[in-house]
CSV table of C-alpha atoms in Angstrom, one decimal:
chain,number,residue,atom,x,y,z
A,1,MET,CA,73.6,-11.1,79.0
A,2,SER,CA,70.7,-12.7,77.1
A,3,ALA,CA,68.6,-15.5,78.6
A,4,ARG,CA,70.2,-18.0,76.2
A,5,ALA,CA,73.7,-17.0,77.2
A,6,ALA,CA,72.8,-17.1,80.9
A,7,ALA,CA,71.3,-20.6,80.5
A,8,ALA,CA,74.5,-21.9,79.1
A,9,ASP,CA,76.4,-20.7,82.2
A,10,LEU,CA,73.8,-21.2,85.0
A,11,VAL,CA,73.7,-25.0,84.9
A,12,VAL,CA,72.7,-26.8,88.1
A,13,ARG,CA,74.2,-30.2,88.6
A,14,LEU,CA,72.6,-32.4,91.2
A,15,PRO,CA,74.0,-36.0,91.3
A,16,ILE,CA,71.5,-38.3,92.8
A,17,GLU,CA,71.8,-41.9,94.1
A,18,ARG,CA,68.6,-43.8,94.6
A,19,PHE,CA,67.9,-46.6,97.1
A,20,THR,CA,64.8,-48.6,98.1
A,21,LEU,CA,65.0,-49.1,101.9
A,22,GLU,CA,64.1,-52.4,103.4
A,23,CYS,CA,60.9,-50.8,104.9
A,24,GLY,CA,59.8,-49.9,101.3
A,25,ALA,CA,60.5,-46.1,101.4
A,26,ARG,CA,62.3,-44.5,98.4
A,27,LEU,CA,65.6,-42.7,99.3
A,28,LEU,CA,67.4,-40.1,97.2
A,29,VAL,CA,70.8,-38.8,98.3
A,30,SER,CA,72.8,-36.0,96.7
A,31,GLN,CA,76.3,-35.6,98.0
A,32,ARG,CA,77.5,-32.0,98.2
A,33,ARG,CA,81.0,-32.1,99.7
A,34,ASP,CA,81.4,-28.5,100.5
A,35,ALA,CA,78.0,-27.9,102.2
A,36,PRO,CA,78.0,-26.8,105.9
A,37,VAL,CA,74.7,-28.5,106.6
A,38,ILE,CA,72.7,-31.5,105.7
A,39,ALA,CA,69.0,-31.3,104.8
A,40,LEU,CA,66.3,-34.0,104.8
A,41,GLN,CA,62.9,-33.8,103.2
A,42,MET,CA,60.4,-36.6,103.6
A,43,HIS,CA,57.2,-36.4,101.5
A,44,LEU,CA,54.3,-38.8,102.4
A,45,ARG,CA,51.6,-39.3,99.8
A,46,GLY,CA,48.1,-38.6,101.1
A,47,GLY,CA,48.2,-35.7,103.5
A,48,HIS,CA,44.9,-34.1,104.3
A,49,SER,CA,43.2,-35.9,101.4
A,50,LEU,CA,42.9,-38.8,103.9
A,51,ASP,CA,41.2,-36.8,106.6
A,52,GLU,CA,37.9,-38.4,107.7
A,53,ARG,CA,34.9,-36.2,106.9
A,54,GLY,CA,33.9,-34.3,110.0
A,55,LEU,CA,37.5,-34.7,111.4
A,56,GLU,CA,39.3,-32.4,109.0
A,57,GLY,CA,42.6,-31.3,110.5
A,58,GLN,CA,43.8,-34.9,111.4
A,59,ALA,CA,46.7,-34.9,109.0
A,60,TYR,CA,47.6,-31.3,110.0
A,61,LEU,CA,47.8,-32.0,113.7
A,62,THR,CA,49.4,-35.4,113.2
A,63,GLY,CA,52.3,-33.9,111.4
A,64,GLY,CA,52.5,-30.9,113.7
A,65,LEU,CA,52.8,-33.0,116.8
A,66,LEU,CA,55.6,-35.3,115.6
A,67,ASP,CA,58.2,-33.3,117.5
A,68,GLN,CA,56.3,-33.3,120.8
A,69,GLY,CA,57.6,-36.8,121.8
A,70,ALA,CA,58.9,-39.9,120.1
A,71,GLY,CA,59.9,-43.3,121.6
A,72,LYS,CA,61.3,-42.6,125.0
A,73,LEU,CA,62.1,-39.0,124.1
A,74,SER,CA,60.1,-36.1,125.5
A,75,GLU,CA,59.6,-32.7,123.8
A,76,GLU,CA,62.3,-31.2,126.0
A,77,GLN,CA,64.8,-34.0,125.1
A,78,ILE,CA,64.1,-33.6,121.4
A,79,ALA,CA,64.7,-29.9,121.7
A,80,GLU,CA,68.0,-30.5,123.5
A,81,VAL,CA,69.2,-32.9,120.8
A,82,LEU,CA,68.4,-30.3,118.1
A,83,GLU,CA,70.0,-27.5,120.0
A,84,THR,CA,73.3,-29.3,120.5
A,85,SER,CA,73.2,-30.5,116.8
A,86,GLY,CA,72.5,-27.1,115.3
A,87,GLY,CA,69.4,-28.7,113.9
A,88,SER,CA,65.8,-28.2,113.3
A,89,ILE,CA,62.8,-30.6,112.6
A,90,SER,CA,59.3,-29.8,111.6
A,91,GLY,CA,56.4,-32.0,110.6
A,92,GLU,CA,53.4,-31.2,108.4
A,93,SER,CA,50.4,-32.9,106.8
A,94,ASN,CA,52.5,-34.4,104.0
A,95,GLY,CA,55.7,-35.3,105.8
A,96,LEU,CA,58.7,-33.9,107.7
A,97,SER,CA,61.8,-31.7,107.0
A,98,ALA,CA,65.0,-31.6,109.0
A,99,ALA,CA,68.4,-29.9,108.9
A,100,ALA,CA,71.6,-30.0,110.9
A,101,ALA,CA,75.2,-29.0,111.0
A,102,ALA,CA,77.1,-31.4,108.7
A,103,GLU,CA,79.1,-33.0,111.5
A,104,ARG,CA,75.9,-34.0,113.4
A,105,TRP,CA,74.0,-35.4,110.4
A,106,ASP,CA,73.7,-38.9,111.8
A,107,THR,CA,72.2,-37.7,115.1
A,108,VAL,CA,69.4,-35.6,113.4
A,109,LEU,CA,68.6,-38.3,110.8
A,110,GLU,CA,68.2,-40.9,113.5
A,111,LEU,CA,66.0,-38.4,115.5
A,112,ALA,CA,63.9,-37.8,112.3
A,113,ALA,CA,63.5,-41.5,111.9
A,114,GLN,CA,62.2,-41.8,115.5
A,115,LEU,CA,59.7,-39.1,114.9
A,116,ILE,CA,58.5,-40.7,111.7
A,117,CYS,CA,58.0,-44.2,113.2
A,118,ALA,CA,57.2,-43.7,116.8
A,119,PRO,CA,55.6,-40.4,117.7
A,120,THR,CA,53.9,-40.6,121.1
A,121,PHE,CA,51.3,-37.8,120.8
A,122,PRO,CA,51.4,-36.9,124.5
A,123,ALA,CA,47.8,-36.1,125.6
A,124,ASP,CA,48.7,-32.8,127.2
A,125,LYS,CA,50.6,-31.7,124.0
A,126,VAL,CA,47.6,-32.7,121.9
A,127,ARG,CA,45.3,-30.6,124.0
A,128,SER,CA,47.6,-27.5,123.9
A,129,GLN,CA,48.3,-27.8,120.2
A,130,ARG,CA,44.7,-28.3,119.4
A,131,GLN,CA,43.7,-25.3,121.5
A,132,ARG,CA,46.3,-23.1,119.7
A,133,LEU,CA,44.9,-24.2,116.4
A,134,LEU,CA,41.3,-23.6,117.6
A,135,ASP,CA,42.3,-20.1,118.7
A,136,ARG,CA,43.8,-19.4,115.3
A,137,LEU,CA,40.8,-20.7,113.4
A,138,LEU,CA,38.5,-18.6,115.6
A,139,LEU,CA,40.5,-15.5,114.7
A,140,GLU,CA,40.4,-16.5,111.0
A,141,ARG,CA,36.6,-16.7,111.0
A,142,ASP,CA,36.6,-12.9,110.9
A,143,GLU,CA,39.7,-12.5,108.7
A,144,PRO,CA,38.5,-11.4,105.3
A,145,ARG,CA,41.6,-12.4,103.3
A,146,VAL,CA,41.6,-15.9,104.8
A,147,GLN,CA,37.9,-16.4,104.2
A,148,GLY,CA,38.1,-15.0,100.7
A,149,ASP,CA,40.8,-17.4,99.8
A,150,ARG,CA,38.7,-20.3,101.2
A,151,LEU,CA,35.7,-19.3,99.2
A,152,PHE,CA,37.8,-19.1,96.1
A,153,LYS,CA,39.1,-22.6,96.6
A,154,GLU,CA,35.5,-23.9,97.2
A,155,LEU,CA,34.4,-22.2,93.9
A,156,ILE,CA,37.2,-23.8,92.0
A,157,TYR,CA,37.2,-27.3,93.6
A,158,GLY,CA,33.6,-27.7,95.0
A,159,ASP,CA,33.3,-30.4,97.7
A,160,HIS,CA,36.6,-32.1,96.7
A,161,TRP,CA,39.3,-32.2,99.4
A,162,LEU,CA,41.4,-29.9,97.2
A,163,GLY,CA,38.9,-27.1,98.2
A,164,ARG,CA,39.1,-27.8,101.9
A,165,PRO,CA,41.6,-26.2,104.3
A,166,ALA,CA,44.3,-28.5,105.4
A,167,ALA,CA,44.0,-27.2,109.0
A,168,GLY,CA,40.3,-28.1,109.1
A,169,THR,CA,37.5,-26.0,110.5
A,170,TYR,CA,36.9,-24.9,114.1
A,171,GLU,CA,34.1,-27.5,114.4
A,172,SER,CA,36.2,-30.4,113.0
A,173,VAL,CA,39.3,-29.6,115.1
A,174,ALA,CA,37.2,-29.3,118.2
A,175,ARG,CA,36.2,-33.0,117.7
A,176,LEU,CA,39.8,-34.2,117.4
A,177,GLU,CA,41.3,-36.3,120.3
A,178,ARG,CA,44.5,-38.0,120.7
A,179,LYS,CA,43.0,-41.3,119.6
A,180,HIS,CA,42.2,-39.8,116.2
A,181,LEU,CA,45.8,-38.7,115.6
A,182,VAL,CA,47.2,-42.1,116.8
A,183,ALA,CA,44.8,-43.9,114.4
A,184,PHE,CA,45.6,-41.6,111.5
A,185,HIS,CA,49.4,-42.1,111.9
A,186,ARG,CA,49.0,-45.9,112.2
A,187,ARG,CA,46.9,-46.1,109.0
A,188,ASN,CA,48.6,-43.5,106.8
A,189,TRP,CA,52.2,-42.9,107.9
A,190,VAL,CA,53.5,-46.0,106.1
A,191,ALA,CA,56.8,-46.5,104.3
A,192,ARG,CA,55.7,-47.3,100.8
A,193,ARG,CA,54.1,-43.9,100.5
A,194,ALA,CA,57.3,-42.1,101.4
A,195,VAL,CA,60.0,-40.4,99.4
A,196,ILE,CA,63.0,-39.3,101.4
A,197,ALA,CA,65.6,-36.9,100.0
A,198,VAL,CA,68.9,-36.0,101.7
A,199,CYS,CA,71.5,-33.5,100.6
A,200,GLY,CA,74.8,-32.7,102.2
A,201,PRO,CA,78.5,-33.7,102.6
A,202,VAL,CA,78.0,-37.4,103.3
A,203,GLU,CA,78.4,-40.6,101.3
A,204,PRO,CA,75.1,-41.7,100.0
A,205,SER,CA,75.7,-45.3,101.0
A,206,ARG,CA,76.2,-44.2,104.7
A,207,VAL,CA,72.9,-42.4,104.6
A,208,ALA,CA,71.2,-45.4,103.2
A,209,LYS,CA,72.8,-47.7,105.8
A,210,LEU,CA,71.8,-45.5,108.7
A,211,LEU,CA,68.2,-45.0,107.5
A,212,ASP,CA,67.8,-48.7,106.7
A,213,ARG,CA,68.6,-49.4,110.4
A,214,ALA,CA,66.7,-46.5,111.9
A,215,LEU,CA,63.6,-47.2,109.9
A,216,ARG,CA,63.6,-50.9,110.0
A,217,ARG,CA,60.5,-51.1,112.2
A,218,TRP,CA,58.5,-48.6,110.0
A,219,THR,CA,55.3,-50.3,108.8
A,220,PRO,CA,55.6,-50.9,105.1
A,221,GLY,CA,51.9,-50.5,104.3
A,222,GLU,CA,50.6,-49.9,100.8
A,223,ASP,CA,51.2,-47.1,98.3
A,224,LEU,CA,48.3,-44.9,97.3
A,225,PRO,CA,47.1,-44.4,93.7
A,226,TYR,CA,46.5,-40.9,92.2
A,227,PRO,CA,42.8,-41.1,91.2
A,228,THR,CA,41.6,-38.5,88.7
A,229,PRO,CA,39.7,-36.0,90.7
A,230,GLU,CA,36.1,-35.2,89.8
A,231,LEU,CA,36.0,-31.4,89.8
A,232,PRO,CA,33.4,-28.8,88.8
A,233,PRO,CA,33.7,-27.6,85.2
A,234,ARG,CA,35.1,-24.2,84.6
A,235,ALA,CA,32.3,-21.7,84.7
A,236,VAL,CA,31.4,-18.2,86.1
A,237,ARG,CA,30.6,-18.5,89.8
A,238,THR,CA,30.8,-15.9,92.6
A,239,ALA,CA,30.8,-15.8,96.3
A,240,VAL,CA,31.1,-13.1,99.0
A,241,PHE,CA,32.3,-13.1,102.6
A,242,PRO,CA,30.7,-9.9,104.0
A,243,ALA,CA,32.9,-7.9,106.3
A,244,GLU,CA,32.8,-4.2,107.3
A,245,ARG,CA,36.3,-3.3,106.4
A,246,GLU,CA,37.8,-0.6,104.3
A,247,GLN,CA,39.3,-3.0,101.8
A,248,VAL,CA,37.9,-5.8,99.7
A,249,HIS,CA,40.0,-8.9,99.0
A,250,VAL,CA,39.3,-10.1,95.5
A,251,PHE,CA,40.3,-13.6,94.2
A,252,LEU,CA,39.6,-14.2,90.5
A,253,GLY,CA,40.5,-17.4,88.5
A,254,HIS,CA,39.7,-20.8,87.4
A,255,LEU,CA,40.9,-24.5,87.4
A,256,GLY,CA,44.5,-24.7,86.3
A,257,VAL,CA,47.0,-27.2,85.2
A,258,ARG,CA,49.0,-30.2,86.5
A,259,ARG,CA,52.8,-29.9,87.0
A,260,ALA,CA,53.3,-32.6,84.4
A,261,ASP,CA,51.6,-30.6,81.7
A,262,PRO,CA,54.1,-30.2,78.8
A,263,ASP,CA,53.2,-26.5,78.6
A,264,TYR,CA,54.4,-25.9,82.1
A,265,PRO,CA,57.8,-24.2,81.2
A,266,ALA,CA,56.0,-21.8,78.8
A,267,LEU,CA,53.4,-21.1,81.5
A,268,VAL,CA,56.1,-20.1,84.0
A,269,VAL,CA,57.4,-17.5,81.5
A,270,MET,CA,53.9,-16.4,80.6
A,271,ASP,CA,53.2,-15.9,84.3
A,272,HIS,CA,56.2,-13.6,84.7
A,273,VAL,CA,54.9,-11.4,81.9
A,274,LEU,CA,51.3,-11.4,83.1
A,275,GLY,CA,51.3,-11.3,86.9
A,276,ALA,CA,54.2,-13.0,88.7
A,277,GLY,CA,57.3,-11.0,87.6
A,278,PRO,CA,59.2,-9.1,90.3
A,279,GLY,CA,58.8,-5.5,91.2
A,280,PHE,CA,57.1,-3.4,88.5
A,281,THR,CA,57.8,-5.7,85.6
A,282,ASN,CA,54.5,-7.7,85.2
A,283,ARG,CA,51.4,-6.5,83.4
A,284,VAL,CA,48.8,-6.7,86.1
A,285,ALA,CA,51.0,-4.8,88.5
A,286,MET,CA,51.8,-2.1,85.9
A,287,ARG,CA,48.1,-1.8,85.0
A,288,LEU,CA,46.3,-2.1,88.3
A,289,ARG,CA,48.9,-0.8,90.7
A,290,ASP,CA,50.9,1.8,88.7
A,291,GLU,CA,48.5,3.1,86.1
A,292,LEU,CA,45.2,2.8,88.0
A,293,GLY,CA,46.5,3.1,91.5
A,294,LEU,CA,44.0,0.4,92.8
A,295,ALA,CA,46.3,-1.3,95.3
A,296,TYR,CA,49.9,-2.1,96.1
A,297,THR,CA,49.5,-5.8,96.4
A,298,VAL,CA,48.4,-7.4,93.2
A,299,HIS,CA,49.5,-10.6,91.4
A,300,ALA,CA,48.4,-13.5,89.2
A,301,ASN,CA,49.8,-16.9,88.2
A,302,ILE,CA,48.8,-20.4,87.1
A,303,HIS,CA,52.1,-22.4,87.5
A,304,GLY,CA,52.6,-21.8,91.3
A,305,SER,CA,49.9,-24.2,92.5
A,306,ALA,CA,50.3,-26.9,89.8
A,307,GLY,CA,50.8,-30.3,91.4
A,308,VAL,CA,49.9,-33.9,90.9
A,309,HIS,CA,46.3,-32.6,90.7
A,310,PRO,CA,45.3,-29.4,88.8
A,311,GLY,CA,46.1,-26.2,90.6
A,312,ALA,CA,44.3,-22.9,89.9
A,313,PHE,CA,44.9,-19.7,87.9
A,314,THR,CA,44.7,-17.2,90.7
A,315,ALA,CA,44.6,-13.4,90.5
A,316,TYR,CA,44.5,-11.4,93.7
A,317,ILE,CA,44.1,-7.8,94.6
A,318,GLY,CA,43.1,-5.9,97.8
A,319,THR,CA,41.3,-2.7,96.9
A,320,SER,CA,38.4,-0.4,97.9
A,321,ALA,CA,34.8,-1.5,97.2
A,322,SER,CA,34.2,1.1,94.6
A,323,LYS,CA,37.2,-0.1,92.6
A,324,VAL,CA,36.3,-3.8,92.5
A,325,PRO,CA,34.6,-3.7,89.1
A,326,VAL,CA,37.6,-1.8,87.7
A,327,ALA,CA,40.0,-4.4,89.2
A,328,ILE,CA,38.0,-7.3,87.7
A,329,GLU,CA,38.0,-5.6,84.3
A,330,GLY,CA,41.7,-5.1,84.6
A,331,PHE,CA,42.5,-8.8,85.3
A,332,LEU,CA,40.2,-10.0,82.4
A,333,ARG,CA,41.7,-7.4,80.1
A,334,GLU,CA,45.2,-8.5,80.7
A,335,MET,CA,44.3,-12.2,80.3
A,336,ARG,CA,42.7,-11.4,76.9
A,337,ARG,CA,45.5,-9.2,75.8
A,338,ILE,CA,48.2,-11.8,76.4
A,339,GLN,CA,46.0,-14.2,74.3
A,340,ASP,CA,45.4,-11.7,71.5
A,341,GLU,CA,48.7,-9.9,71.1
A,342,PRO,CA,52.2,-11.4,70.9
A,343,VAL,CA,54.4,-10.4,73.7
A,344,GLY,CA,57.1,-7.9,72.7
A,345,ASP,CA,60.7,-9.0,72.5
A,346,ALA,CA,62.0,-6.7,75.3
A,347,GLU,CA,59.2,-7.7,77.6
A,348,LEU,CA,59.7,-11.4,77.0
A,349,ALA,CA,63.5,-11.0,77.4
A,350,THR,CA,63.0,-9.4,80.9
A,351,ALA,CA,60.8,-12.3,82.0
A,352,LYS,CA,63.1,-14.9,80.7
A,353,ASP,CA,66.2,-13.3,82.2
A,354,TYR,CA,64.6,-13.4,85.6
A,355,VAL,CA,63.3,-16.9,85.3
A,356,VAL,CA,66.6,-18.3,84.1
A,357,GLY,CA,68.7,-16.4,86.6
A,358,SER,CA,66.6,-17.1,89.6
A,359,PHE,CA,66.2,-20.8,88.7
A,360,ALA,CA,69.9,-21.5,89.2
A,361,LEU,CA,70.3,-19.2,92.2
A,362,SER,CA,67.5,-20.9,94.0
A,363,PHE,CA,69.6,-24.1,94.3
A,364,GLN,CA,72.2,-22.7,96.6
A,365,ARG,CA,70.7,-24.1,99.8
A,366,ALA,CA,70.7,-27.8,100.7
A,367,ALA,CA,67.1,-27.6,101.7
A,368,ARG,CA,66.1,-26.4,98.3
A,369,ARG,CA,68.0,-29.3,96.7
A,370,ALA,CA,66.3,-31.8,98.9
A,371,ASN,CA,62.9,-30.4,98.1
A,372,TYR,CA,63.7,-30.5,94.4
A,373,MET,CA,64.7,-34.2,94.6
A,374,VAL,CA,61.3,-35.0,96.1
A,375,THR,CA,59.5,-32.9,93.4
A,376,ALA,CA,61.5,-34.6,90.6
A,377,GLU,CA,60.6,-38.1,92.0
A,378,ARG,CA,56.9,-37.3,92.5
A,379,PHE,CA,56.5,-35.8,89.0
A,380,ALA,CA,58.9,-38.2,87.3
A,381,LEU,CA,61.0,-35.4,85.9
A,382,PRO,CA,63.9,-36.7,83.7
A,383,ASP,CA,67.4,-37.0,85.1
A,384,ASP,CA,68.6,-34.1,83.0
A,385,HIS,CA,65.8,-31.8,83.9
A,386,LEU,CA,67.9,-29.4,85.9
A,387,GLU,CA,70.4,-29.1,83.1
A,388,ARG,CA,67.8,-28.6,80.4
A,389,ALA,CA,65.3,-26.4,82.2
A,390,PRO,CA,67.2,-23.1,81.9
A,391,LYS,CA,67.7,-23.7,78.2
A,392,VAL,CA,64.0,-24.6,77.8
A,393,TYR,CA,63.0,-21.3,79.5
A,394,ALA,CA,65.4,-19.3,77.4
A,395,ALA,CA,64.0,-20.7,74.2
A,396,ILE,CA,60.4,-19.7,74.9
A,397,THR,CA,59.1,-17.5,72.0
A,398,PRO,CA,56.3,-15.0,71.8
A,399,GLU,CA,54.3,-17.6,69.9
A,400,ASP,CA,54.8,-20.1,72.7
A,401,VAL,CA,53.5,-17.6,75.3
A,402,GLN,CA,50.5,-16.7,73.1
A,403,ARG,CA,49.7,-20.4,72.4
A,404,VAL,CA,49.7,-21.4,76.1
A,405,ALA,CA,47.8,-18.3,77.1
A,406,ARG,CA,45.1,-19.3,74.6
A,407,ALA,CA,45.1,-22.9,75.8
A,408,HIS,CA,45.1,-22.4,79.6
A,409,LEU,CA,43.6,-19.0,80.4
A,410,HIS,CA,39.8,-18.8,80.5
A,411,PRO,CA,38.7,-15.2,81.0
A,412,GLN,CA,35.1,-16.2,80.0
A,413,ALA,CA,34.8,-18.8,82.7
A,414,CYS,CA,36.3,-17.2,85.8
A,415,VAL,CA,35.1,-17.5,89.4
A,416,VAL,CA,35.4,-14.5,91.7
A,417,ALA,CA,35.4,-14.7,95.5
A,418,ALA,CA,35.5,-11.4,97.5
A,419,ALA,CA,35.7,-10.6,101.2
A,420,GLY,CA,34.7,-7.2,102.5
A,421,PRO,CA,32.0,-4.6,102.0
A,422,ILE,CA,30.8,-5.8,98.7
A,423,ARG,CA,27.7,-7.5,97.2
A,424,GLU,CA,27.7,-10.6,95.1
A,425,ALA,CA,25.5,-8.9,92.5
A,426,THR,CA,28.4,-6.4,92.0
A,427,LEU,CA,30.7,-9.3,91.2
A,428,ARG,CA,28.2,-10.9,88.8
A,429,LYS,CA,27.6,-7.6,87.0
A,430,ALA,CA,31.4,-7.0,86.6
A,431,LEU,CA,31.9,-10.5,85.1
A,432,ALA,CA,28.9,-10.3,82.8
A,433,SER,CA,29.8,-6.9,81.4
A,434,LYS,CA,33.3,-7.8,80.4
């Protein structure tokens, strides 16, 4: 079956009712009558972009500690409610997600509302969670892949918060105390910054009524603008995290695109041809893994990190030090080839078939639907986006792929960060000679 034929059959329909709660939060509800579970996703604008300098990790720990106590409920009581409801709740820098058996939807939504509005941040839990994070960060100091990824983001984003780890640094987390988390929550966890999505077998009006009541004391606050970030221009830059290991972790790329870019659908298809396709179907895997035998893990894509702010084109490989120049040449060669040569019909059909088929299948779970509703609201996707998207992917042509590759790939202005037994001069030489 061709991608066009599959697109006609694999249509996802996601009816959504929208509400503005009295507290100011936006609520989206999709009723799915046959679902055995209900899923909630709450996105809060801001996240670790609001961390105070020198106290990075505030947002991360604030979200992570939500389920350690709320109102009059202890961590143990929260765990008991979740166990008896077949539910789960987890917080993060940018919000909270929850799920429960359909018949206990009200219990878990009410619990989620308590965690959002009235977390208690027990001092002993703050200390233990902070120590666990410090232990992890201490281990990551010597982990080449983690440090290579951090260097790569710094090369792309400079000193902007987009280039800083959400979990903070060992030094910044060591400074955090309970008072910092309480203050961060009070200032930044406010209703007008929130989008809440719920999917499951329940009437939307009942969800709205319950959350209106459960969140009635949530501070409305003020929404946040999306200022245009001032980021370093695309240019050749290099950095190395030296480590005496057998393998070098190489990250190559440049500043990418926003999710709202009109070329996004064509970039998704381009990525599956270039470096994101499954198995042995994409070019960088076939070239660097199968033909040259440089590594098993190798990939590249630009669409995966696209968000409100620009993401990054990121190519990754783990290989031996002697093969790093060959790997860099391979990435740049494939970037240029997809710009210079039209993609063949069979290769493009393979990519589009996968994109179209996996798109519809990914919406089987209620949690995925709730997550999509938040995404659609944040990026102002049209109401018929789900119905149109498979058809748009299926209609991508070789000319479309070549056009967006030329517009959005910049092999002449890539940064490279590497971690392992490698010198920065080796990276600069490899970039300069290609």
